[in-house]
Coordinates of C-alpha atoms and ligand atoms in Angstrom, one line a residue:
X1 CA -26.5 17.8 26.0
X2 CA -24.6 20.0 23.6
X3 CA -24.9 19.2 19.6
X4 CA -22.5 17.2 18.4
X5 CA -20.5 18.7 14.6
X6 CA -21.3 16.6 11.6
X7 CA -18.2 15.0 12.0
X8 CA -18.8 14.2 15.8
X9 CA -21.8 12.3 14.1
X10 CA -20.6 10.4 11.7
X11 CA -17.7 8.7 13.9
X12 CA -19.9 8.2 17.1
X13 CA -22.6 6.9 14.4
X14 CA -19.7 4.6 13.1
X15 CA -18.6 3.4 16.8
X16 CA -22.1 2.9 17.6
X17 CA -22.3 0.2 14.7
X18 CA -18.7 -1.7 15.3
X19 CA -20.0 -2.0 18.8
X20 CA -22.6 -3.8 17.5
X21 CA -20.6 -6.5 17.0
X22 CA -22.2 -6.6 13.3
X23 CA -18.8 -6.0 11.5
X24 CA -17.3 -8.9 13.5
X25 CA -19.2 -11.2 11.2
X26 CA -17.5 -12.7 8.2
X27 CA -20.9 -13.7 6.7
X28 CA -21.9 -9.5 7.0
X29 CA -18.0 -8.8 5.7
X30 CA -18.6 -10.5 2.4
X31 CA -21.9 -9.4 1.9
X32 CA -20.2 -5.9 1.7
X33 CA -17.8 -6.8 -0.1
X34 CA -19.5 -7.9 -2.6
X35 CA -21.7 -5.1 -2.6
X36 CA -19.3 -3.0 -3.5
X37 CA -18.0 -5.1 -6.1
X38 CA -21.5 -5.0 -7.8
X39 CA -21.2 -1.0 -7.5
X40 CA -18.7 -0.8 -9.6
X41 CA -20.2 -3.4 -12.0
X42 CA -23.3 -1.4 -12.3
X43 CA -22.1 1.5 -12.2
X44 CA -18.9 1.6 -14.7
X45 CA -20.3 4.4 -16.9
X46 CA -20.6 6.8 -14.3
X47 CA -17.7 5.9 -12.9
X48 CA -15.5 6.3 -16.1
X49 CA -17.6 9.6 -16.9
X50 CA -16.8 11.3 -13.6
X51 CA -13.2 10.3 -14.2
X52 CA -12.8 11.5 -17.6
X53 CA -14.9 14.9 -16.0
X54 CA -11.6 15.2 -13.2
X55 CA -8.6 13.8 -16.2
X56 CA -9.6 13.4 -18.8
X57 CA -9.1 9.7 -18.1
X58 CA -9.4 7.2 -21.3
X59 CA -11.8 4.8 -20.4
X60 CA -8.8 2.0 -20.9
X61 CA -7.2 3.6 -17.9
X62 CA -10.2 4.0 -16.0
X63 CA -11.0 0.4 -16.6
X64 CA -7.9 -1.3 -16.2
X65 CA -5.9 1.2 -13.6
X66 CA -9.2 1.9 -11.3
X67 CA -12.2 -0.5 -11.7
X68 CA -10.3 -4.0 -12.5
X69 CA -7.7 -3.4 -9.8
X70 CA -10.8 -2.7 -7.6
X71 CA -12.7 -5.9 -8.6
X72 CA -10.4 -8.2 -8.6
X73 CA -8.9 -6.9 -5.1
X74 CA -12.3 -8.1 -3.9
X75 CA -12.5 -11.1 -5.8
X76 CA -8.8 -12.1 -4.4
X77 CA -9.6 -11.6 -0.6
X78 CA -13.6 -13.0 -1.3
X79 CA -11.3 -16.3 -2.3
X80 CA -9.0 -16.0 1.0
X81 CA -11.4 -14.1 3.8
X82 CA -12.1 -17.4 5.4
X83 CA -8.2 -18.4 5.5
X84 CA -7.3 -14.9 6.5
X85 CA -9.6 -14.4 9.3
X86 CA -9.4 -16.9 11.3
X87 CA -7.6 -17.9 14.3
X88 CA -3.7 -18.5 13.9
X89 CA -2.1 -21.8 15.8
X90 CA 0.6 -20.8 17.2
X91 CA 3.2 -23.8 18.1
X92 CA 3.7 -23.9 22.2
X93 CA 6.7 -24.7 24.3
X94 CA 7.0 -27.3 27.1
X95 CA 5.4 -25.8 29.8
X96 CA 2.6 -25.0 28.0
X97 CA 2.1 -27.8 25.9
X98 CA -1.1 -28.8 26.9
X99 CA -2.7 -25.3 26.1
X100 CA -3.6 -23.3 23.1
X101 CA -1.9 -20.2 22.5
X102 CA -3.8 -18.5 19.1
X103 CA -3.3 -15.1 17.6
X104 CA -6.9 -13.7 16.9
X105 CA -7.2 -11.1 13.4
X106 CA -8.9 -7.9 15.4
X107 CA -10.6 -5.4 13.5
X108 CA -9.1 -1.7 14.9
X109 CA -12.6 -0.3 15.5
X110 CA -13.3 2.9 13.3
X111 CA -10.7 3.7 10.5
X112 CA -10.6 6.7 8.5
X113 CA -9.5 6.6 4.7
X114 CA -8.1 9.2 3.1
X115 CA -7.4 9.0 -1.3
X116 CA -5.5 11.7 -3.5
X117 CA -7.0 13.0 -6.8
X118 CA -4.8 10.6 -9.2
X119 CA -6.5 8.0 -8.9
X120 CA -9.5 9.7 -7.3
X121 CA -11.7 6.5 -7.5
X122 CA -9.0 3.0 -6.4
X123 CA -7.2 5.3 -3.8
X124 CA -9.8 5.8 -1.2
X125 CA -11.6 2.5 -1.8
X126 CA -8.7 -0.2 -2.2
X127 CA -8.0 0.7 1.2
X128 CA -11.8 0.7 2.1
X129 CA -12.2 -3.1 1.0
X130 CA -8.8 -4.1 3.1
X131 CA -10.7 -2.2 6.0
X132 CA -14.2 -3.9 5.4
X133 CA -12.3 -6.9 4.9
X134 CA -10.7 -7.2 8.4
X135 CA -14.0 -6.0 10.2
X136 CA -13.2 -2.6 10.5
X137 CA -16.6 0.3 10.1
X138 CA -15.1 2.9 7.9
X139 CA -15.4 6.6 6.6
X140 CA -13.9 7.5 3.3
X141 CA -12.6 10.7 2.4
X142 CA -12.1 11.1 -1.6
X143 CA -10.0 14.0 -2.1
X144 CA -11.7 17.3 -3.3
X145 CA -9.5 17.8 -6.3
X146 CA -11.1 15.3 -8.7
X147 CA -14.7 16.3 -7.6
X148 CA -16.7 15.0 -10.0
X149 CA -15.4 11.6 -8.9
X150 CA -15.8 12.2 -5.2
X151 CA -19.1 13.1 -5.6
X152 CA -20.3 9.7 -7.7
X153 CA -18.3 7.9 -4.6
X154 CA -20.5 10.2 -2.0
X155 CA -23.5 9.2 -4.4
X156 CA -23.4 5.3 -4.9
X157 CA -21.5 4.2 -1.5
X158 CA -25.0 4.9 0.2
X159 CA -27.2 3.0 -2.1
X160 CA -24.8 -0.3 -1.1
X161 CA -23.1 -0.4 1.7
X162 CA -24.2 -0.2 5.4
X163 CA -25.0 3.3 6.0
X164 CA -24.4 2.7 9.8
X165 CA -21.1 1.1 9.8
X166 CA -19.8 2.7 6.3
X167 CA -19.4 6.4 5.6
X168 CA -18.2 9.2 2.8
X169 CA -17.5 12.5 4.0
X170 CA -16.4 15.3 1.0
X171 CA -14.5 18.7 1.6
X172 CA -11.2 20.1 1.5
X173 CA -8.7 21.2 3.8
X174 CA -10.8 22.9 6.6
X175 CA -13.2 19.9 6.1
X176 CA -10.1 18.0 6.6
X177 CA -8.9 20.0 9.5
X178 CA -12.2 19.1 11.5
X179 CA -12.4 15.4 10.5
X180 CA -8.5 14.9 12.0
X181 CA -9.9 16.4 15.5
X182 CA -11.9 13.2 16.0
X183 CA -10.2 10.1 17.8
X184 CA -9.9 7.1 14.9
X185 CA -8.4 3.9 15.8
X186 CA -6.6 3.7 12.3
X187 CA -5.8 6.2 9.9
X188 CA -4.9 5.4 6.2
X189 CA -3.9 8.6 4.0
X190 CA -2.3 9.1 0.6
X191 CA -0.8 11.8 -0.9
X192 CA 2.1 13.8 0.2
X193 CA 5.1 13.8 2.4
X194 CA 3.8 17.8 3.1
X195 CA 0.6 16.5 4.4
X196 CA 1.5 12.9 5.5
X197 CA 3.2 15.2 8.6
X198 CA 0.1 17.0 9.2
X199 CA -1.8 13.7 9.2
X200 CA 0.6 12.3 11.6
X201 CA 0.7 14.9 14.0
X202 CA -3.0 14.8 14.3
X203 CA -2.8 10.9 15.1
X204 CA -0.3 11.5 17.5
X205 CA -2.7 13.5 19.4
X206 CA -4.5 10.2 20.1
X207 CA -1.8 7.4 19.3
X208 CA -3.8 6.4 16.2
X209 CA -1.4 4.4 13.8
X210 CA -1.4 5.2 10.6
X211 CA -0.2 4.3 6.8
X212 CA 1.0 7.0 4.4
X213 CA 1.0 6.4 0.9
X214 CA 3.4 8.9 0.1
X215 CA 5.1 9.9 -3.6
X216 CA 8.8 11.1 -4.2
X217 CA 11.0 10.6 -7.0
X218 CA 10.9 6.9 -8.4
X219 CA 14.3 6.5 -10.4
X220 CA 15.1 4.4 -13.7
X221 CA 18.8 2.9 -14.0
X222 CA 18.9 2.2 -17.6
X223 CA 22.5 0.3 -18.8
X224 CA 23.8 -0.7 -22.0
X225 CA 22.5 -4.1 -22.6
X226 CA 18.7 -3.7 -22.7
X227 CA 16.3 -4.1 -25.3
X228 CA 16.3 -0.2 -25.9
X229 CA 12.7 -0.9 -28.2
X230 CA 11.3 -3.2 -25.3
X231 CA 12.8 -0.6 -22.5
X232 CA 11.4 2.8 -24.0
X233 CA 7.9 1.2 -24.2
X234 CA 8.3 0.3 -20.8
X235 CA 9.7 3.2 -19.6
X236 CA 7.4 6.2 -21.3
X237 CA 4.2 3.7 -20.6
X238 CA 4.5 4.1 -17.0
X239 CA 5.4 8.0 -17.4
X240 CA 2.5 8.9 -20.4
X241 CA -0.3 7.4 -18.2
X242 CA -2.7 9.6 -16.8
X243 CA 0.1 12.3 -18.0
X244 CA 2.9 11.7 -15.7
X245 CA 0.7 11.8 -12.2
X246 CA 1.4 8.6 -10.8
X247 CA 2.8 8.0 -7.9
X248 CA 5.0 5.2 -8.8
X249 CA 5.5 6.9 -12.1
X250 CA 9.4 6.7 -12.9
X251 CA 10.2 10.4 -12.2
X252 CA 14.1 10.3 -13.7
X253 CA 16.3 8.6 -15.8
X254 CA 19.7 7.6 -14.9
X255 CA 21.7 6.5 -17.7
X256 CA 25.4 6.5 -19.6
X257 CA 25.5 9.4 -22.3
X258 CA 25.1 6.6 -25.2
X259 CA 22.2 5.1 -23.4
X260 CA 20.2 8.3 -23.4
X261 CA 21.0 9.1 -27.1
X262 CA 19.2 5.7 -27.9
X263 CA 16.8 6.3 -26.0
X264 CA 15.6 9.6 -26.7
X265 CA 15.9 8.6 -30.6
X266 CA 13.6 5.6 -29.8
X267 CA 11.2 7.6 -27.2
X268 CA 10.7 10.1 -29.8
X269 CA 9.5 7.1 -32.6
X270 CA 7.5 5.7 -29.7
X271 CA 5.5 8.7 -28.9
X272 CA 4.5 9.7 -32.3
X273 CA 3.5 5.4 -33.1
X274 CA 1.3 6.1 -29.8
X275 CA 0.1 9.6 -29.8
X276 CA 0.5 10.7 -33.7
X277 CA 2.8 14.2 -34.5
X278 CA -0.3 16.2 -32.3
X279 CA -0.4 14.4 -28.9
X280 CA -2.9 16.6 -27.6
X281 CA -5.4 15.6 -29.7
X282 CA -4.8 12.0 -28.8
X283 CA -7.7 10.6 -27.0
X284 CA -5.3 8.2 -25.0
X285 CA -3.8 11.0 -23.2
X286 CA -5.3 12.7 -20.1
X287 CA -5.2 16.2 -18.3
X288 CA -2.9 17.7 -15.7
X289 CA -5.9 17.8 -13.0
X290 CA -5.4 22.2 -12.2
X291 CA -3.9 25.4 -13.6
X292 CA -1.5 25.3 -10.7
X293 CA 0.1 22.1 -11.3
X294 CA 0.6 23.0 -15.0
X295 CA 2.6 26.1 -13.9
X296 CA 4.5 24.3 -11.4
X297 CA 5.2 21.7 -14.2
X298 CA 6.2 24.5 -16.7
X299 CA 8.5 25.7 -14.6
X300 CA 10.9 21.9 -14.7
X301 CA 11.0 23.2 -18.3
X302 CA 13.4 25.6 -18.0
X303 CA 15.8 23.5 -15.7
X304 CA 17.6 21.6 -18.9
X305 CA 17.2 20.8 -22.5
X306 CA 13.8 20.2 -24.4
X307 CA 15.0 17.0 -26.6
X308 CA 11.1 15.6 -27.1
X309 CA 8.2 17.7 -26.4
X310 CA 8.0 20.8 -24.4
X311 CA 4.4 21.9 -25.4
X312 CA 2.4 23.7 -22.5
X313 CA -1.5 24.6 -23.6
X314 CA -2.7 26.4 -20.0
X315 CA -6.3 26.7 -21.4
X316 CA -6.3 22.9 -22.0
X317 CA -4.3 22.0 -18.7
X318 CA -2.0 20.6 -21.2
X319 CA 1.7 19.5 -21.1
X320 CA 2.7 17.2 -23.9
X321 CA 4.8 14.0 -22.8
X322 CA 8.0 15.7 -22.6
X323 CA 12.4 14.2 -22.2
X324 CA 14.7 16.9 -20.9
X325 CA 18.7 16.3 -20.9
X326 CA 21.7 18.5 -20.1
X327 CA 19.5 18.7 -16.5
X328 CA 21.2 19.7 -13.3
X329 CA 20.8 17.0 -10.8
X330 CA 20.2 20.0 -7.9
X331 CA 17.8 22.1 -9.9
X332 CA 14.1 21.7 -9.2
X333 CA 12.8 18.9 -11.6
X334 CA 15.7 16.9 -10.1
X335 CA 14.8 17.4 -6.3
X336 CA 11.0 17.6 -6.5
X337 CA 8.7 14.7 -7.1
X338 CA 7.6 16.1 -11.2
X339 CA 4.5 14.4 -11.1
X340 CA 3.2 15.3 -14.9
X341 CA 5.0 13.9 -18.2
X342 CA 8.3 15.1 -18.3
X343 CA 11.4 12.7 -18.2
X344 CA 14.6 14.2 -17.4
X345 CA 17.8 12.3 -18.0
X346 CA 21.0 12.9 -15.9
X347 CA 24.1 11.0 -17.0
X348 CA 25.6 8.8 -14.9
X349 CA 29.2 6.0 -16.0
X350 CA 28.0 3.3 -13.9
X351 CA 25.7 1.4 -11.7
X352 CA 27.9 2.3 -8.9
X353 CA 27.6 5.7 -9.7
X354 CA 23.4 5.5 -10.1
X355 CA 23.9 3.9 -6.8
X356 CA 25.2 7.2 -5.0
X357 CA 23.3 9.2 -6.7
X358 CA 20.1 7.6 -5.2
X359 CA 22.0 6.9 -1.8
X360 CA 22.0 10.5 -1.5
X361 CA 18.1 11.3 -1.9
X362 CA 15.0 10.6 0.2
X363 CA 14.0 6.8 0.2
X364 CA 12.0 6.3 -3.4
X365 CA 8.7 5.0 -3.6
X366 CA 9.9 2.5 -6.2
X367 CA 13.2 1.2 -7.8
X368 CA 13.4 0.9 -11.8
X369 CA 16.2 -1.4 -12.6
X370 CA 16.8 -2.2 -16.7
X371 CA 19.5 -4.7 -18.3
X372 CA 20.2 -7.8 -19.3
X373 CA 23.2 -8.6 -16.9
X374 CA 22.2 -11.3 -14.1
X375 CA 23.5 -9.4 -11.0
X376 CA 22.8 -6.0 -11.9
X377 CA 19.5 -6.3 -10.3
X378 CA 20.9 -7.5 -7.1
X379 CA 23.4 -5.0 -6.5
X380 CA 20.6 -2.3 -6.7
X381 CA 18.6 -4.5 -4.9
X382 CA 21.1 -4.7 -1.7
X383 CA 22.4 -1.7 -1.8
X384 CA 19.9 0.6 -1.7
X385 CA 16.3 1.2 0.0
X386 CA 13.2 2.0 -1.5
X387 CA 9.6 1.3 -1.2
X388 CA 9.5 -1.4 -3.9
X389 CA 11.2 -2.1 -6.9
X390 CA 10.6 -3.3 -10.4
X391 CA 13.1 -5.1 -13.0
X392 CA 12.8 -4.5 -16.4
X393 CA 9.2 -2.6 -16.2
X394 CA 7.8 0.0 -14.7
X395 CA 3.8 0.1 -12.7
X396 CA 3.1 -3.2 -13.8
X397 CA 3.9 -4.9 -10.0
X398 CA 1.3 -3.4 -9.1
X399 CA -0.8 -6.2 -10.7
X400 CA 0.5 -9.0 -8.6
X401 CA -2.4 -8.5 -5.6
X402 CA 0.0 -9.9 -3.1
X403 CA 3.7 -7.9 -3.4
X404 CA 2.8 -5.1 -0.8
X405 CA 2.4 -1.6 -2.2
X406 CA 3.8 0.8 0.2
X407 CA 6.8 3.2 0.6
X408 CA 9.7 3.6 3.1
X409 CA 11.3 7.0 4.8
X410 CA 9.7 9.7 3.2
X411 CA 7.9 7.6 0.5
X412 CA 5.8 6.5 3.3
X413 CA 5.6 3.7 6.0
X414 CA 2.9 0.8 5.8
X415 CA 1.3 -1.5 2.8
X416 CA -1.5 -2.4 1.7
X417 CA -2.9 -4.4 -1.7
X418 CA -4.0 -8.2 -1.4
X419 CA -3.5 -9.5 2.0
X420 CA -1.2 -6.5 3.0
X421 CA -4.7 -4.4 2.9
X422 CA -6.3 -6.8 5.6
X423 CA -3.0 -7.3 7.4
X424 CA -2.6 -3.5 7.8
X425 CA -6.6 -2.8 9.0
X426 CA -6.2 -5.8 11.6
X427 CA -4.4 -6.1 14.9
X428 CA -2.9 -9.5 15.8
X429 CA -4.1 -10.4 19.0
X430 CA -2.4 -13.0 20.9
X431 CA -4.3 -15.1 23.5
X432 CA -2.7 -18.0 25.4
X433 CA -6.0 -20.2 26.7
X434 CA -4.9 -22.6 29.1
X435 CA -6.6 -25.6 31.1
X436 CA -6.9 -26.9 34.3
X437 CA -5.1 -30.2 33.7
X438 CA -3.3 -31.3 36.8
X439 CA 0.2 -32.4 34.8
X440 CA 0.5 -29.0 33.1
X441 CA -0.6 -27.2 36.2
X442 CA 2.0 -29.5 38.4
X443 CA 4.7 -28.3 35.9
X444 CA 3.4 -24.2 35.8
X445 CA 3.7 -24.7 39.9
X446 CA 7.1 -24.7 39.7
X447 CA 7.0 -20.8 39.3
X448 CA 5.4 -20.2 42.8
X449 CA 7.6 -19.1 45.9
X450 CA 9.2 -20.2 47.6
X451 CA 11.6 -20.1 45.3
X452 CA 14.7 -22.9 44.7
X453 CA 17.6 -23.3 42.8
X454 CA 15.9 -26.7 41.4
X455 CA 12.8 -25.2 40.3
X456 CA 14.5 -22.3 38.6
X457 CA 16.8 -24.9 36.7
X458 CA 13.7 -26.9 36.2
X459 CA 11.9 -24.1 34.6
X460 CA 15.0 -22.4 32.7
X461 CA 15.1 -25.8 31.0
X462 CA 11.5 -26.6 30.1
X463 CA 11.5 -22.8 28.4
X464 CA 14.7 -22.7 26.9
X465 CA 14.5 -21.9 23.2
X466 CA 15.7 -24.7 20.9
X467 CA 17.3 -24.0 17.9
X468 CA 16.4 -24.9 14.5
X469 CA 16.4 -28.6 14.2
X470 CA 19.9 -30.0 12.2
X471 CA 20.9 -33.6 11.5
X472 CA 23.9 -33.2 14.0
X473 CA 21.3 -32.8 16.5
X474 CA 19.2 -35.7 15.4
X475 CA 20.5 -38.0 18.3
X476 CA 18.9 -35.4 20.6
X477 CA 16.1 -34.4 19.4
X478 CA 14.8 -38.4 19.0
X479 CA 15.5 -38.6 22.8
X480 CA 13.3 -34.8 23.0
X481 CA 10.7 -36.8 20.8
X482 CA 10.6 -39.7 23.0
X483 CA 10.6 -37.6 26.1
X484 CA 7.6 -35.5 24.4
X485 CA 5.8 -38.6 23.3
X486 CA 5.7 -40.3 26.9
X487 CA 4.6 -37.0 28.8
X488 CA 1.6 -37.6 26.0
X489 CA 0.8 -41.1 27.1
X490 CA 0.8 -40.1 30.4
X491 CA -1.8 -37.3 29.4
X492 CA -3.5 -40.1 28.0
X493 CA -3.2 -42.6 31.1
X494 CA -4.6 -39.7 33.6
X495 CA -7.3 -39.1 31.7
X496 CA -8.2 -42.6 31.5
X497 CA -8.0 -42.8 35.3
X498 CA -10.0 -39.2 35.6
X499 CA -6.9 -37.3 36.9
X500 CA -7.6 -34.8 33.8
X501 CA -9.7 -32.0 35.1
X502 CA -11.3 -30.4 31.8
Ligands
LIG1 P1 -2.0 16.2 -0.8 O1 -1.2 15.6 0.3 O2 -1.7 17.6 -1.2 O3 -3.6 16.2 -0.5 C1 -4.2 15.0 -0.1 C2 -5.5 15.3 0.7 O4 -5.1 15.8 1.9 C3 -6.3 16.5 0.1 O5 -7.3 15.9 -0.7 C4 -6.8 17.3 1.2 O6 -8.1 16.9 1.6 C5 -5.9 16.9 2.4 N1 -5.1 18.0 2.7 C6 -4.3 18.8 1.9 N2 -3.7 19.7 2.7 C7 -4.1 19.6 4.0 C8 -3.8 20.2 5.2 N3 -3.0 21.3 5.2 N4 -4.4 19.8 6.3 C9 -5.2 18.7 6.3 N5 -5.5 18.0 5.1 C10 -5.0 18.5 4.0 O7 -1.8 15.2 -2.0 P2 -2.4 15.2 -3.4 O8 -2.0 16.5 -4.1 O9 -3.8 14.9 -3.4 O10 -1.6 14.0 -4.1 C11 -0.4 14.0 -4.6 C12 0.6 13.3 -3.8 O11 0.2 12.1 -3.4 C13 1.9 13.1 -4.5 O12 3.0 13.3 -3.7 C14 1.8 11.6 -4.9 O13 3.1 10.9 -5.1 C15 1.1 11.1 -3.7 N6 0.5 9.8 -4.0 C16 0.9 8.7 -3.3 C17 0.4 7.5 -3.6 C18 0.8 6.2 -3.0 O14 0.1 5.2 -3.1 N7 2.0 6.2 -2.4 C19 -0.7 7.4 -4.6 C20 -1.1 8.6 -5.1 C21 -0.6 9.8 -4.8

């Protein structure tokens, strides 16, 4: 027999396990799961070591943004697994009322998990617990960017998870490139639209579904009512953590000329309460993670105004968190996701006009709505599309464990986070079981030839979809309920006499 590649390995190694019927178990699922969750208890050092290594990360944002939200996602579904798993009742209609239609949570089979580098450590293995969580054997790709972290993940998965049924595979591209030529049953990926396409077409070959976690440019409608000392805070929080390279960072600022003088007088008061006159030698402030990204990033420089900022240390990987104005809306900082720290503003008269403005662009990852008025909110809200949205914050939504996380259009399609994660790694499989009773059987015959006008008539009727019950209606639906109620005691009766079969 010929030699199977490493990668060959590794998914028949993984098929061989779920068809053991081991991950089926919730007992075994939770045992995993909590595992894990002592891995990264006992292993937080390392963890925040190999993250600073890749970012530069401050160990509050390793803590909070990567290890907590890991924890806790486990803790959540621990709390719900049982609730989750098991079978749904499904209500029946009149013919088969006397049967048990169910919809069962299926694990896919073998999923593969693929993270980005910004989060090098919660964006491979959020997913991975959603997977492990709906039964699923899994092999975990970290990407090869933030190495230092990949390698801890390659290191300490091993020492507490099933080896058979749970695997981490390192490499780049090529690595990559092998790894998509196997058949998965699910594929989860973040990172970008580019690759998302490349990701798909390789699933395509195979009719794998998938989820992309995609990026884009996540706007920030900012009007004249808001709490401009509150809003900034908000705002240059969600931009100034790990420098900009969040995907749901908020990318752009639309707001009325008066708006952005306020706020780039108050940003600039903000930055130096937070980071001091020299930012770069803040220790709160991470590293753009390679020499290519900080020369794309210098480039957005150039494409408007410096009003904050605008300090670029190569050697250091260094950008300082940065607000550009006078920006054209078509040059490249305005039509490419930034992903570093730099803010540009583009003026816009009106929330119609911010409206348009994202109308015409690629589907954001997430919505940044800020005011005071009531229906603001609402008009954004319903008139245009994006992968989430927040009001009056930025990033923080992210801490509810059950608001889906996810994108639309070219921000991505899927969700995952709380019971999206398991909802995504599980196919809903509906099962009707029926009986042999002789009522519901002498009902179900109608359907056998020959046919008749009465019997169709009869059938049309018993299957007919009723609508929602309303208090017009109530006269009806008592007579229904009787109806319902007898064919029950007459259940009842035949099994009393021994007609019932089961
Ligand atoms: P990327 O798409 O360039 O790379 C991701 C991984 O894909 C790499 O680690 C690599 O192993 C693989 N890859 C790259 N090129 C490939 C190719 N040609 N063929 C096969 N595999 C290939 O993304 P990135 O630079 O790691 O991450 C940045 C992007 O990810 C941004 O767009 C950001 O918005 C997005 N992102 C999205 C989310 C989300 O949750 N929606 C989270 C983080 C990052």
């Amino acid at each position: 027999m010929e030699k199977m590649t490493r990668y060959e390995e590794v998914v028949h190694q993984a098929r061989e396990a779920f068809h053991s019927g081991r991950t089926r178990d919730i007992e075994f699922r939770k045992k995993q799961l909590k595992a894990l969750k002592r891995m990264y208890e006992e292993n937080e050092s390392m963890f925040c070591a190999a993250l600073a290594k890749d970012l530069h990360k401050p160990k509050q944002e390793s803590v909070l943004l990567e290890l907590n939200l890991l924890k806790d996602d486990i803790t959540h579904i621990l709390a719900r697994l049982d609730e989750w798993a098991k079978p749904e009742k499904i209500a029946s209609n009149l013919v088969t009322m006397f049967d048990t239609p169910l919809i069962y949570h299926d694990p896919y089979g073998v999923v593969l998990v693929m993270g980005a580098w910004n989060y090098p450590l919660q964006l491979p293995l959020l997913p991975m617990s959603g997977a492990i969580a709906a039964g699923n054997c899994v092999i975990v790709k970290p990407s090869e960017v933030s190495p230092a972290t990949a390698q801890t993940i390659a290191e300490l998965i091993p020492k507490y998870l099933d080896s058979d049924c749970y695997h981490v595979v390192c490499g780049g591209i090529p690595e990559t490139e092998e790894l998509l030529k196997q058949r998965f049953d699910y594929i989860f990926y973040t990172g970008s639209p580019q690759v998302g396409k490349i990701i798909r077409d390789a699933a395509n070959k195979h009719l794998t579904p998938t989820t992309l976690e995609l990026g884009g440019k996540s706007p920030v409608y900012i009007d004249d009512t808001v709490n401009m000392d509150i809003a900034v805070r908000r705002i240059m929080w969600g931009k100034c953590i790990n420098l900009g390279q969040t995907c749901i960072a908020p990318d752009y600022i639309l707001c009325s000329k008066e708006v952005q003088e306020k706020f780039v007088n108050k940003a600039r008061e903000v930055l130096k309460e937070w980071y001091t006159e020299n930012p770069q030698k803040s220790p709160d402030l991470c590293r753009i993670v390679t020499d290519k990204h900080v020369s794309r990033l210098e480039e957005y420089l150039k494409d408007g105004t410096v009003a904050v900022g605008g300090e670029v240390d190569k050697e250091d990987k260094w950008i300082s968190p940065t607000i550009l104005v006078d920006v054209n809306p078509e040059s490249k900082v305005m039509t490419e996701e930034i992903f570093g720290p730099i803010m540009p503003i583009v003026n816009v008269n009106s929330a119609y006009e911010a409206i348009n403005f994202i109308n015409k662009r690629e589907k954001p990852l997430t919505l940044y709505i800020f005011t005071k008025h009531k229906d603001i909110p609402n008009l954004f809200l319903a008139r245009t599309s994006s992968g989430s949205s927040c009001v009056n914050d930025t990033v923080i939504h992210l801490s509810v464990h059950d608001l889906p996380f996810g994108g639309i259009g070219n921000s991505g399609m899927g969700a995952y986070h709380g019971k999206a994660s398991f909802d995504t790694f599980t196919h809903r499989k509906s099962c009707l079981i029926r009986n042999y009773n002789k009522i519901a059987d002498a009902i179900g015959a109608k359907r056998y030839p020959p046919y008749s006008e009465g019997n169709m008539k009869f059938l049309s009727n018993m299957l007919k979809e009723r609508a929602a019950p309303s208090l017009k209606y109530l006269p009806y639906l008592l007579t229904f309920g009787l109806g319902v109620a007898s064919v029950f005691a007459v259940k009842e009766i035949a099994k009393a006499v021994g007609a019932d079969d089961d």
